[in-house]
Coordinates of C-alpha atoms and ligand atoms in Angstrom, one line a residue:
M1 CA -28.6 9.7 -1.6
Y2 CA -25.5 8.4 -3.5
N3 CA -23.4 11.1 -5.1
M4 CA -19.9 10.3 -6.1
M5 CA -19.1 14.0 -6.5
S6 CA -20.2 15.0 -3.1
S7 CA -17.7 16.0 -0.4
K8 CA -19.9 14.3 2.3
A9 CA -18.8 10.8 3.4
E10 CA -22.3 9.5 3.7
E11 CA -23.1 10.6 0.1
F12 CA -20.0 9.3 -1.7
I13 CA -20.0 6.1 0.4
S14 CA -23.7 5.7 0.5
D15 CA -24.9 2.7 2.6
E16 CA -28.0 2.5 0.4
E17 CA -25.9 2.3 -2.8
I18 CA -23.6 -0.4 -1.3
R19 CA -26.6 -2.5 -0.2
R20 CA -28.2 -2.1 -3.7
C21 CA -24.9 -3.3 -5.3
L22 CA -24.7 -6.3 -3.0
R23 CA -28.2 -7.3 -3.9
Y24 CA -27.5 -6.8 -7.6
G25 CA -24.3 -8.8 -7.3
E26 CA -26.1 -11.6 -5.5
E27 CA -29.0 -11.7 -8.0
N28 CA -26.6 -11.8 -11.0
A29 CA -24.0 -14.1 -9.6
E30 CA -24.8 -16.7 -12.2
N31 CA -25.9 -14.4 -15.0
R32 CA -23.5 -15.6 -17.7
E33 CA -24.6 -13.0 -20.2
L34 CA -24.0 -10.1 -17.9
I35 CA -20.7 -11.6 -16.6
G36 CA -19.5 -12.0 -20.2
R37 CA -20.2 -8.3 -20.8
I38 CA -18.4 -7.3 -17.7
F39 CA -15.4 -9.3 -18.8
E40 CA -15.5 -7.7 -22.2
K41 CA -15.2 -4.3 -20.6
A42 CA -12.6 -5.5 -18.1
E43 CA -10.4 -6.8 -21.0
L44 CA -10.0 -3.2 -22.1
M45 CA -7.9 -2.8 -18.9
K46 CA -9.5 0.5 -18.0
G47 CA -11.3 -0.7 -14.9
I48 CA -14.9 -1.6 -14.1
S49 CA -17.4 0.1 -11.8
H50 CA -18.2 -0.9 -8.2
E51 CA -21.6 -2.3 -9.5
E52 CA -19.9 -4.5 -12.1
A53 CA -17.3 -5.6 -9.5
A54 CA -20.1 -6.6 -7.2
V55 CA -21.3 -9.2 -9.7
L56 CA -17.8 -10.8 -10.1
L57 CA -17.4 -10.6 -6.3
H58 CA -20.6 -12.7 -5.8
S59 CA -20.0 -15.2 -8.6
E60 CA -18.8 -18.5 -7.4
L61 CA -18.7 -20.1 -10.8
P62 CA -15.3 -21.9 -11.1
D63 CA -14.5 -20.6 -14.6
V64 CA -15.3 -17.1 -13.5
A65 CA -12.7 -17.3 -10.7
E66 CA -10.1 -18.7 -13.2
R67 CA -10.8 -16.0 -15.7
M68 CA -10.5 -13.3 -13.1
K69 CA -7.0 -14.6 -12.1
D70 CA -5.9 -14.8 -15.7
L71 CA -7.0 -11.3 -16.5
A72 CA -5.6 -9.9 -13.2
N73 CA -2.2 -11.5 -14.1
R74 CA -2.3 -9.9 -17.6
I75 CA -3.2 -6.5 -16.3
K76 CA -0.4 -6.7 -13.7
R77 CA 2.1 -7.6 -16.4
R78 CA 1.0 -4.9 -18.8
F79 CA 1.2 -2.0 -16.3
Y80 CA 3.7 -3.2 -13.7
G81 CA 5.7 -5.9 -15.5
N82 CA 7.3 -8.4 -13.1
R83 CA 8.6 -5.6 -10.8
I84 CA 7.8 -5.4 -7.1
V85 CA 8.7 -2.3 -5.2
M86 CA 10.1 -2.8 -1.7
F87 CA 9.4 -0.7 1.4
A88 CA 9.6 -0.9 5.2
P89 CA 7.3 0.6 7.9
L90 CA 8.9 2.7 10.6
Y91 CA 6.8 3.2 13.8
L92 CA 7.7 6.5 15.4
S93 CA 5.3 6.5 18.3
N94 CA 2.6 4.3 19.8
Y95 CA 0.9 6.7 22.2
C96 CA -2.7 6.9 21.2
V97 CA -5.8 8.6 22.5
N98 CA -8.2 6.4 20.5
E99 CA -9.8 3.1 21.6
C100 CA -9.8 1.1 18.4
R101 CA -11.0 -2.3 19.5
Y102 CA -8.7 -4.3 17.1
C103 CA -5.4 -2.4 17.9
P104 CA -3.2 -3.0 20.9
Y105 CA -2.1 0.7 20.8
H106 CA -5.6 1.7 22.1
G107 CA -5.2 4.2 24.9
S108 CA -6.5 2.0 27.7
N109 CA -4.2 -1.0 27.0
K110 CA -1.8 -1.0 29.9
H111 CA 0.1 -4.1 29.0
I112 CA 2.0 -2.6 26.1
A113 CA 5.2 -0.6 26.4
R114 CA 4.6 3.0 25.2
K115 CA 7.4 4.6 23.2
Q116 CA 8.2 7.5 21.0
L117 CA 11.4 7.7 19.1
S118 CA 13.6 10.7 19.8
Q119 CA 15.4 12.2 16.8
E120 CA 18.6 10.4 17.9
E121 CA 16.7 7.1 18.0
I122 CA 15.3 7.8 14.6
V123 CA 18.8 8.3 13.3
R124 CA 19.8 4.9 14.7
E125 CA 16.7 3.1 13.3
V126 CA 17.0 4.7 9.9
T127 CA 20.7 3.9 9.7
A128 CA 19.8 0.3 10.4
L129 CA 17.2 0.4 7.7
Q130 CA 19.6 2.0 5.2
D131 CA 22.2 -0.7 6.1
M132 CA 19.6 -3.4 5.1
G133 CA 19.2 -1.6 1.7
H134 CA 15.8 0.1 2.2
K135 CA 15.2 3.4 0.3
R136 CA 11.4 3.8 0.9
L137 CA 9.7 4.1 4.3
A138 CA 6.1 4.3 5.5
L139 CA 6.0 6.2 8.8
E140 CA 3.4 5.1 11.3
T141 CA 2.2 6.8 14.5
G142 CA -0.7 6.5 16.9
E143 CA -2.9 9.6 17.3
D144 CA -2.0 11.8 20.2
P145 CA -2.1 15.5 19.5
E146 CA -0.1 16.4 22.7
R147 CA 2.7 13.7 22.6
C148 CA 2.8 13.3 18.8
P149 CA 1.9 16.6 17.3
I150 CA 2.4 17.4 13.6
E151 CA 5.6 19.3 14.4
Y152 CA 7.1 16.0 15.7
V153 CA 6.2 14.2 12.5
L154 CA 7.6 17.0 10.3
E155 CA 10.8 17.1 12.3
S156 CA 11.2 13.4 12.0
I157 CA 10.7 13.5 8.2
K158 CA 13.4 16.1 8.0
T159 CA 15.7 14.0 10.1
I160 CA 15.1 10.9 8.0
Y161 CA 15.7 12.7 4.7
G162 CA 19.0 14.1 6.2
I163 CA 20.5 10.7 7.1
K164 CA 23.1 9.4 4.7
H165 CA 25.0 6.4 6.0
Q166 CA 27.6 5.1 3.5
N167 CA 25.7 4.7 0.2
G168 CA 22.4 4.6 2.0
A169 CA 19.5 7.2 1.7
I170 CA 15.8 7.2 2.3
R171 CA 14.5 8.7 -0.9
R172 CA 10.8 8.5 -0.3
V173 CA 8.9 8.8 3.0
N174 CA 5.3 7.8 2.9
V175 CA 3.2 8.8 5.9
N176 CA 0.4 6.9 7.7
I177 CA -0.9 9.2 10.4
A178 CA -4.3 10.0 11.7
A179 CA -6.8 12.0 9.8
T180 CA -6.0 15.7 10.1
T181 CA -6.7 19.2 8.8
V182 CA -6.0 20.6 5.3
E183 CA -3.4 22.9 6.9
N184 CA -1.5 19.9 8.4
Y185 CA -1.7 18.1 5.1
R186 CA -0.2 21.1 3.4
K187 CA 2.7 21.0 5.9
L188 CA 3.2 17.3 5.1
K189 CA 3.3 18.1 1.4
E190 CA 5.9 20.8 2.0
A191 CA 8.0 18.4 4.0
G192 CA 8.3 16.3 0.9
I193 CA 6.2 13.2 1.7
G194 CA 5.4 10.6 -1.0
T195 CA 2.0 9.0 -0.4
Y196 CA -0.3 9.9 2.4
I197 CA -1.8 6.6 3.6
L198 CA -4.9 6.2 5.8
F199 CA -6.8 3.0 6.2
Q200 CA -10.6 3.3 6.5
E201 CA -10.7 0.1 8.5
T202 CA -14.4 -0.3 7.6
Y203 CA -16.8 1.7 5.5
H204 CA -19.8 0.4 7.4
K205 CA -20.7 3.4 9.6
E206 CA -22.3 1.6 12.5
T207 CA -19.5 -1.0 12.7
Y208 CA -17.0 1.8 12.4
E209 CA -18.5 3.6 15.3
Y210 CA -18.6 0.5 17.4
L211 CA -15.0 -0.3 16.7
H212 CA -13.9 3.2 17.5
P213 CA -15.9 4.0 20.6
K214 CA -13.8 7.0 21.8
G215 CA -11.4 9.6 20.6
P216 CA -11.1 11.7 17.5
K217 CA -11.2 8.6 15.3
H218 CA -14.8 7.9 16.4
N219 CA -15.9 10.6 13.9
Y220 CA -16.7 8.5 10.8
A221 CA -17.2 11.5 8.4
Y222 CA -14.0 13.2 9.5
H223 CA -12.1 10.0 8.9
T224 CA -13.7 9.1 5.6
E225 CA -13.3 12.6 4.2
A226 CA -9.6 12.7 5.1
M227 CA -8.4 12.0 1.6
D228 CA -10.4 14.8 0.2
R229 CA -8.7 17.2 2.7
A230 CA -5.3 15.7 1.9
M231 CA -5.8 16.4 -1.8
D232 CA -7.1 19.9 -1.0
G233 CA -3.8 20.4 1.0
G234 CA -1.9 19.6 -2.2
I235 CA -1.0 15.9 -1.6
D236 CA -1.5 14.2 -5.0
D237 CA -0.8 10.6 -4.0
V238 CA -3.1 9.0 -1.4
G239 CA -3.3 5.4 -0.3
L240 CA -6.5 3.7 0.7
G241 CA -7.2 0.4 2.6
V242 CA -9.6 -1.5 4.8
L243 CA -8.8 -3.9 7.5
F244 CA -10.3 -7.1 6.2
G245 CA -11.8 -9.2 9.0
L246 CA -13.5 -6.3 10.9
N247 CA -16.7 -6.2 8.9
L248 CA -18.3 -8.2 6.0
Y249 CA -15.7 -8.1 3.3
K250 CA -18.1 -7.7 0.4
Y251 CA -19.5 -4.5 1.9
D252 CA -16.1 -3.1 2.5
F253 CA -14.8 -4.1 -0.9
I254 CA -17.6 -2.2 -2.6
G255 CA -17.0 0.8 -0.3
L256 CA -13.3 0.8 -1.2
L257 CA -14.1 0.9 -4.9
M258 CA -16.6 3.7 -4.3
H259 CA -14.0 5.7 -2.4
A260 CA -11.6 5.3 -5.3
E261 CA -14.3 6.3 -7.9
H262 CA -15.1 9.4 -5.7
L263 CA -11.5 10.6 -5.6
E264 CA -11.1 10.2 -9.4
A265 CA -14.4 12.0 -10.1
A266 CA -14.2 14.7 -7.5
K267 CA -10.5 15.3 -7.3
G268 CA -9.4 14.3 -10.7
C269 CA -7.1 11.5 -9.6
G270 CA -7.8 8.1 -8.1
P271 CA -5.8 6.6 -5.2
H272 CA -2.1 5.9 -5.8
T273 CA -2.2 2.7 -3.8
I274 CA -4.6 0.4 -2.1
S275 CA -3.5 -1.8 0.8
V276 CA -5.2 -5.1 1.7
P277 CA -4.4 -5.8 5.3
R278 CA -6.1 -8.7 7.1
L279 CA -6.6 -8.7 10.9
R280 CA -3.7 -10.3 12.8
P281 CA -3.2 -11.5 16.4
A282 CA -1.8 -8.8 18.7
D283 CA -1.6 -8.0 22.4
D284 CA -5.1 -7.5 23.7
V285 CA -6.6 -8.5 20.3
D286 CA -7.8 -11.9 19.2
P287 CA -8.9 -12.2 15.6
G288 CA -11.2 -14.9 16.9
D289 CA -13.3 -12.1 18.4
Y290 CA -14.2 -11.1 14.9
S291 CA -16.3 -13.5 12.9
N292 CA -15.6 -11.9 9.6
A293 CA -12.2 -13.3 9.0
I294 CA -11.5 -14.1 5.3
S295 CA -9.9 -17.2 4.0
D296 CA -6.8 -17.3 1.7
E297 CA -9.1 -18.2 -1.2
I298 CA -11.2 -15.1 -0.7
F299 CA -8.2 -12.9 -0.1
T300 CA -6.6 -13.9 -3.4
K301 CA -10.0 -13.3 -5.2
L302 CA -10.1 -9.8 -3.7
V303 CA -6.6 -9.0 -4.9
A304 CA -7.4 -10.2 -8.4
L305 CA -10.7 -8.3 -8.5
L306 CA -9.0 -5.1 -7.3
R307 CA -6.4 -5.4 -10.0
I308 CA -9.3 -5.7 -12.6
A309 CA -11.4 -2.9 -11.1
V310 CA -8.6 -0.3 -10.6
P311 CA -5.8 -1.2 -12.9
Y312 CA -3.9 2.1 -12.3
T313 CA -3.7 1.8 -8.6
G314 CA -0.7 0.1 -6.9
I315 CA -1.6 -2.8 -4.6
I316 CA 0.3 -3.2 -1.3
V317 CA 0.7 -6.4 0.7
S318 CA 2.6 -6.3 4.0
T319 CA 4.3 -8.8 6.2
R320 CA 1.0 -9.5 7.9
E321 CA 0.7 -12.1 5.2
S322 CA 2.8 -15.3 5.1
Q323 CA 5.4 -16.1 2.5
K324 CA 3.0 -18.6 0.9
T325 CA 0.1 -16.1 0.6
R326 CA 2.3 -13.4 -0.6
E327 CA 3.6 -15.7 -3.3
K328 CA 0.1 -16.4 -4.5
V329 CA -0.9 -12.8 -4.8
L330 CA 2.3 -11.4 -6.4
T331 CA 1.1 -12.6 -9.8
L332 CA -2.4 -11.4 -9.3
G333 CA -1.6 -7.7 -9.1
V334 CA 0.4 -6.8 -6.1
S335 CA 3.0 -4.1 -7.0
Q336 CA 4.5 -3.3 -3.6
I337 CA 5.5 -5.4 -0.6
S338 CA 7.3 -4.7 2.7
G339 CA 10.3 -6.7 3.8
A340 CA 12.0 -7.4 7.1
S341 CA 9.4 -5.3 8.9
S342 CA 9.4 -4.4 12.5
T343 CA 5.9 -3.5 13.7
S344 CA 7.3 -2.1 17.0
V345 CA 8.4 1.4 17.9
G346 CA 12.1 0.8 17.5
G347 CA 13.2 -2.7 16.7
Y348 CA 15.5 -2.2 13.6
A349 CA 18.6 -1.0 15.4
E350 CA 18.2 -3.3 18.4
K351 CA 15.7 -6.1 19.3
E352 CA 13.2 -4.6 21.7
E353 CA 13.0 -5.8 25.2
E354 CA 9.5 -4.8 26.0
N355 CA 6.7 -5.6 23.5
S356 CA 5.4 -2.6 21.6
A357 CA 4.3 -4.3 18.4
Q358 CA 1.1 -3.3 16.7
F359 CA 0.5 -6.8 15.3
E360 CA 2.3 -10.1 14.8
V361 CA 4.3 -10.3 11.6
N362 CA 3.7 -13.4 9.6
D363 CA 6.6 -13.1 7.2
T364 CA 9.8 -12.7 9.3
R365 CA 12.5 -13.1 6.7
T366 CA 15.4 -10.7 6.2
L367 CA 15.4 -8.3 3.3
D368 CA 18.1 -10.3 1.6
E369 CA 16.0 -13.4 1.9
V370 CA 12.9 -11.6 0.5
V371 CA 15.0 -10.2 -2.4
S372 CA 16.5 -13.6 -3.1
W373 CA 13.0 -15.2 -3.1
L374 CA 11.6 -12.6 -5.5
I375 CA 14.4 -13.2 -7.9
D376 CA 13.9 -17.0 -7.7
L377 CA 10.2 -16.4 -8.5
G378 CA 11.1 -14.3 -11.6
H379 CA 10.2 -10.9 -10.1
I380 CA 12.4 -7.9 -10.1
P381 CA 12.8 -6.4 -6.6
S382 CA 12.8 -2.6 -7.1
F383 CA 14.0 0.0 -4.7
C384 CA 12.7 2.8 -7.1
T385 CA 11.5 6.1 -5.7
A386 CA 11.9 8.1 -8.9
C387 CA 8.4 9.4 -9.7
Y388 CA 7.8 11.6 -6.7
R389 CA 11.4 12.9 -7.0
E390 CA 10.8 13.7 -10.7
G391 CA 7.5 15.4 -10.0
R392 CA 5.5 12.5 -11.5
T393 CA 2.7 12.6 -9.0
G394 CA -1.1 12.7 -9.1
D395 CA -2.7 12.9 -12.6
R396 CA 0.7 13.4 -14.3
F397 CA 1.7 10.0 -13.0
M398 CA -1.7 8.5 -13.9
R399 CA -1.5 9.8 -17.5
L400 CA 1.9 8.1 -17.9
L401 CA 0.7 4.9 -16.4
K402 CA -2.5 4.8 -18.5
S403 CA -0.6 5.3 -21.7
G404 CA 1.8 2.4 -20.8
Q405 CA 4.8 4.7 -21.1
I406 CA 5.7 4.3 -17.5
A407 CA 7.1 0.9 -18.3
N408 CA 10.2 2.5 -19.8
V409 CA 11.1 4.3 -16.6
C410 CA 9.9 1.7 -14.2
Q411 CA 11.9 -1.1 -15.8
A412 CA 15.0 1.1 -16.1
N413 CA 14.7 2.4 -12.5
A414 CA 14.0 -1.1 -11.1
L415 CA 17.2 -2.5 -12.7
M416 CA 19.4 0.4 -11.5
T417 CA 18.1 0.4 -8.0
L418 CA 18.3 -3.4 -7.7
T419 CA 21.9 -3.1 -8.9
E420 CA 22.6 -0.5 -6.1
Y421 CA 21.1 -3.0 -3.6
L422 CA 23.2 -5.9 -5.0
E423 CA 26.4 -3.9 -4.9
D424 CA 25.9 -2.4 -1.5
Y425 CA 23.9 -4.9 0.6
A426 CA 23.2 -8.3 -0.9
S427 CA 24.7 -11.6 0.2
P428 CA 27.1 -13.1 -2.4
E429 CA 24.5 -15.6 -3.5
T430 CA 21.8 -13.0 -4.0
R431 CA 24.3 -10.7 -5.7
E432 CA 25.2 -13.3 -8.3
K433 CA 21.6 -14.3 -9.2
G434 CA 20.5 -10.7 -9.1
R435 CA 23.2 -9.6 -11.6
A436 CA 22.1 -12.4 -13.9
L437 CA 18.5 -11.2 -13.7
V438 CA 19.5 -7.6 -14.5
R439 CA 21.4 -8.8 -17.6
D440 CA 18.3 -10.8 -18.7
E441 CA 15.9 -7.9 -18.1
I442 CA 17.7 -5.1 -19.8
G443 CA 16.3 -6.2 -23.1
R444 CA 12.8 -5.7 -21.8
I445 CA 13.2 -1.9 -21.6
P446 CA 11.0 -0.9 -24.5
N447 CA 12.7 2.3 -25.6
E448 CA 16.1 1.9 -27.2
K449 CA 17.6 5.2 -26.0
V450 CA 16.6 4.5 -22.4
R451 CA 18.1 1.0 -22.7
A452 CA 21.4 2.5 -23.9
K453 CA 21.4 5.0 -21.1
V454 CA 20.7 2.3 -18.5
L455 CA 23.7 0.3 -19.7
E456 CA 25.9 3.4 -19.3
H457 CA 24.5 4.0 -15.8
L458 CA 25.0 0.4 -14.8
E459 CA 28.7 0.9 -15.6
G460 CA 28.6 4.0 -13.4
L461 CA 27.0 2.0 -10.5
H462 CA 29.7 -0.7 -10.8
S463 CA 32.3 2.0 -10.5
G464 CA 30.8 3.4 -7.3
L465 CA 28.4 6.1 -8.5
R466 CA 24.8 6.1 -7.1
D467 CA 21.3 7.4 -7.6
F468 CA 20.7 7.4 -11.3
R469 CA 17.0 7.7 -12.2
F470 CA 14.6 8.4 -15.0
Ligands
SF4_1 FE1 -4.4 4.3 17.7 FE2 -4.3 3.7 15.1 FE3 -4.2 1.8 16.9 FE4 -6.4 3.1 16.5 S1 -5.4 1.8 15.0 S2 -5.6 2.6 18.5 S3 -5.7 5.1 16.0 S4 -2.7 3.4 16.6
SF4_2 FE1 7.1 3.6 -9.0 FE2 7.7 5.6 -10.6 FE3 9.6 4.0 -9.8 FE4 7.8 3.2 -11.6 S1 9.3 4.8 -11.9 S2 8.6 2.1 -9.8 S3 6.0 4.1 -10.9 S4 8.4 5.3 -8.5

């Protein structure tokens, strides 16, 4: 029985409810009256339900697709402006006791080099990331309670926050580790993490169990209820995601929205971010083995619909996607992207000799190239990490975002952190056009007092001071 307030996975992600919505969506795919009403609600920019989203998801009417893109673009501009927050993943360890069929880190894969970074290696990797200009990381590990216990993750976070190379600093560490206990989530919170990210992979229980035949991840309920435990452990900001291509995308899309609705209803705050990864080739994994791959057209539709359904949730697109695809979805609602990513354990400080990558990267450009490209497209690359450091997390953050007031601080912080990047790490060409962009964009800070303060801080940045924030 569907119950969005329930703490049981099979009740807040009810298979019966998803199937009902899929039927409802299919039956109403050309129901113009209903579609019109859904758009009227969506125009309020407060989101739509999973049931309403199912109708738009099924509709193949060309004007509906265009209207969705247009609305997604306007929502994106209203809440996130033209800013794109940058981050990089850092793989700490690829030892894993699970057997996920789509991931080369599965325990029985003997072709791949197994590695775990020592604290000294972490210092080298993070120094290399700082020297590129990164300020925000997403830590990734396989699941191995013996080789990669929570104590190792906590020690690594402490090491990372302690590294200060020249003007560099990692100011926000997000963490993507296996589902764990409330007690361990509390420890992560105390270690000062930003967002806790865990991909569901698929919400379809049978497919989930088939794809995860062994190991702790086999337990669908334990995995699906992880975000509830994370929030019970005090983590305000959580990041959801499914791996598109594993199961029928319509099913998973509805499941994803139901998960977001559940967190908002039961925990008082929806997800901070949603990631939209698609299956990529990797050692021992051929996406051709999965018949549910989604086209670029469907992918862009999903991003636009996500933007409409959950306007207050950041959308993340990684380097799994090509430059071309990333370009398409930037205007449809994406608010964060990774740049210059290594998907191997190690790989930033030195090119790795043995392959330990989790998947093949599609966008292989340097961070400077990505920053330069964003500027050319009229976006502001932002290295901002201010909210979590200013205690603006969970529902406090959501209230600011919903009121539209966040624009003041986001725009100001984006321009100041971009200036730090331009001064410390950019190529001369990127620096020049970036400075012009900053000059143009200052006028778009809505609040006059904030604008004046930013001008003052920019002077400070030019004379060598760092880390101003609102
Ligand atoms: Fe391990 Fe995660 Fe890969 Fe599964 S997806 S095999 S849990 S690293
Ligand atoms: Fe994100 Fe907050 Fe910075 Fe805006 S001010 S970019 S919401 S961290």
